[in-house]
Amino acid sequence: MKMNEVSAEKVNNLRDIILNRAGDERKSNLARGHKDAEAWLARENEKLQHEVDLVLQDARKRAEDIRRRQILSAERDKSTETLRLQNRILSEAMGRLQDKLVRLRDREDYADILAGMCIEAAEMLGVKTPLKLRLASMDAALAPQVIAKTQAFNGDIVMTADADPAPILGGCWVITADGHKQVDMDWQSVTQEHADTLAERLLPLL
């Protein structure tokens, strides 16, 4: 075997070793990044659940007070009055929950919360699908920051900001680039999703 053939073989072997190590390192980095993203998203969801629990505690106190003041006056038509009271309390609780969510805008980590919601929406739609982000008009300036945080935790997400604000109070809409699929993570939708939970916790008090 000639000298130049031996050298070429060594170069090829060295190249293969380098490529294999690079591939292993990339897999390791991707796995670590995915694990970090899941942990971060869990923390953001925990923050949101904490806000929901605070609203439920306040609503429970109000429900008990309203019951003391009004249930006794509903003897003539107890079933109708009780239903009306239940609807009123549930509506008040949902309104308070939505107001609490809207006030998340005042928190310093609001962009992190939005990014966490974007990650969750992207996973529901398919992270390798090009996506568009729509925010409320008051949050439009945060779009670049939210997208950057989202992609920092999952580099597979391809997301751009939609110049047209969403008609929402806060939170976000994430839509596939072709417009065929959409996940609504706005506060109105989140409040509706928690309606059953509110009812389950509050109505037994009446």
XYZ file of C-alpha atoms in Angstrom:
206
model
C 0.000 0.000 0.000
C 1.340 3.351 -0.950
C 2.057 6.070 1.587
C -0.570 8.423 0.209
C -3.186 5.649 0.394
C -2.306 5.009 4.055
C -2.591 8.726 4.829
C -5.949 8.939 3.069
C -7.246 5.996 5.088
C -6.152 7.616 8.340
C -7.795 10.877 7.343
C -11.025 9.070 6.547
C -10.948 7.203 9.852
C -10.302 10.413 11.745
C -13.145 12.130 9.914
C -15.529 9.284 10.796
C -14.538 9.493 14.456
C -15.119 13.254 14.503
C -18.498 12.936 12.794
C -19.620 10.187 15.177
C -18.631 12.230 18.208
C -20.402 15.291 16.816
C -23.531 13.236 16.228
C -23.467 11.841 19.758
C -22.948 15.313 21.205
C -25.843 16.711 19.158
C -28.163 13.958 20.411
C -27.052 14.608 23.973
C -27.635 18.364 23.610
C -31.076 17.830 22.083
C -32.080 15.453 24.869
C -30.830 17.840 27.533
C -32.580 20.791 25.870
C -35.875 18.891 25.687
C -35.591 17.919 29.352
C -34.875 21.528 30.361
C -37.827 22.758 28.287
C -40.200 20.269 29.940
C -39.025 21.277 33.413
C -39.393 24.973 32.596
C -42.853 24.477 31.111
C -43.924 22.557 34.217
C -42.837 25.482 36.395
C -44.800 27.971 34.271
C -47.913 25.777 34.393
C -47.500 25.555 38.166
C -47.480 29.359 38.383
C -50.683 29.549 36.353
C -52.345 26.864 38.484
C -51.382 28.818 41.599
C -53.253 31.849 40.243
C -56.291 29.649 39.554
C -56.207 28.242 43.097
C -56.120 31.755 44.582
C -59.215 32.698 42.611
C -60.969 29.528 43.726
C -60.197 30.269 47.377
C -61.634 33.750 47.066
C -64.687 32.478 45.177
C -65.305 29.845 47.844
C -65.374 32.511 50.571
C -67.775 34.630 48.539
C -69.971 31.609 47.858
C -70.270 30.870 51.557
C -71.184 34.493 52.301
C -73.778 34.658 49.527
C -75.271 31.379 50.689
C -75.744 32.681 54.214
C -77.440 35.843 52.969
C -79.614 34.519 50.160
C -80.415 30.808 50.397
C -82.819 31.310 53.312
C -84.878 33.711 51.231
C -85.424 31.142 48.476
C -87.836 28.821 50.282
C -90.835 29.599 48.022
C -89.068 28.496 44.886
C -85.937 26.880 46.200
C -84.880 24.970 43.101
C -85.164 27.960 40.766
C -83.464 30.328 43.177
C -80.685 27.860 43.891
C -80.017 27.419 40.183
C -79.956 31.189 39.718
C -77.582 31.520 42.653
C -75.314 28.800 41.306
C -75.115 30.486 37.921
C -74.378 33.828 39.527
C -71.593 32.459 41.702
C -70.087 30.519 38.824
C -70.219 33.575 36.562
C -68.579 35.717 39.239
C -65.860 33.128 39.790
C -65.126 32.880 36.069
C -65.020 36.663 35.809
C -62.585 36.868 38.707
C -60.405 34.134 37.211
C -60.268 35.960 33.878
C -59.409 39.254 35.600
C -56.649 37.485 37.522
C -55.221 36.078 34.312
C -55.326 39.481 32.624
C -53.323 40.922 35.526
C -50.521 38.460 34.766
C -49.437 41.115 32.276
C -48.078 43.092 35.231
C -45.647 40.331 36.181
C -42.018 40.552 35.142
C -42.091 36.986 33.837
C -45.164 37.517 31.641
C -43.115 36.848 28.483
C -41.935 33.570 30.045
C -45.538 32.568 30.742
C -46.489 33.305 27.127
C -43.480 31.350 25.881
C -44.489 28.369 28.006
C -47.954 28.479 26.483
C -46.444 28.701 22.986
C -44.340 25.592 23.640
C -47.410 23.684 24.796
C -49.416 24.831 21.760
C -46.562 23.949 19.393
C -46.398 20.430 20.819
C -50.145 20.055 20.258
C -49.840 21.207 16.631
C -46.527 19.501 15.846
C -43.288 21.309 16.612
C -41.879 20.809 13.098
C -44.854 22.579 11.528
C -44.234 26.272 10.676
C -46.333 28.296 13.093
C -47.656 31.828 13.490
C -48.082 33.613 16.807
C -50.909 36.076 17.430
C -50.961 38.119 20.616
C -53.345 40.707 22.013
C -52.730 44.217 20.713
C -51.371 45.231 24.133
C -48.822 42.409 23.979
C -47.792 42.726 20.323
C -44.432 44.286 21.211
C -43.547 41.155 23.202
C -43.816 38.855 20.161
C -40.077 38.825 19.262
C -39.117 38.154 22.881
C -41.719 35.402 23.285
C -40.648 33.701 20.046
C -36.971 33.905 21.028
C -37.667 32.311 24.424
C -39.798 29.618 22.800
C -37.146 28.690 20.255
C -34.389 28.839 22.861
C -36.024 25.940 24.672
C -36.966 24.023 21.539
C -34.921 24.748 18.442
C -37.253 22.624 16.298
C -40.043 25.196 16.617
C -40.335 27.489 13.591
C -42.498 30.443 14.579
C -43.145 33.922 13.224
C -45.242 36.769 14.569
C -48.519 37.609 12.854
C -48.802 41.351 12.336
C -52.567 41.164 12.900
C -53.303 41.230 16.672
C -55.705 38.657 18.058
C -59.021 39.939 19.520
C -58.186 38.636 22.988
C -57.508 40.053 26.458
C -54.177 38.281 26.801
C -52.463 34.962 26.328
C -51.861 33.831 22.767
C -53.115 32.087 19.651
C -50.772 29.699 17.834
C -51.726 28.834 14.270
C -50.192 26.658 11.568
C -48.736 28.696 8.722
C -51.421 27.400 6.344
C -54.131 28.488 8.794
C -55.723 25.035 8.943
C -55.136 24.383 12.649
C -55.116 26.650 15.682
C -54.635 26.340 19.437
C -56.216 29.091 21.532
C -54.294 29.826 24.722
C -55.979 33.170 25.412
C -57.463 34.022 28.783
C -61.058 33.651 27.620
C -60.333 30.101 26.453
C -58.364 29.239 29.603
C -61.257 30.508 31.743
C -63.751 28.373 29.825
C -61.504 25.329 30.192
C -61.584 25.786 33.966
C -65.376 26.259 34.104
C -65.991 22.607 34.985
C -63.350 22.737 37.721
C -64.906 25.876 39.168
C -68.350 24.287 39.112
C -67.148 21.065 40.748
C -65.522 22.972 43.614
C -68.109 25.686 44.169
C -71.534 24.158 43.592
C -71.324 21.586 46.416
C -71.108 24.572 48.782
C -74.634 25.661 47.849
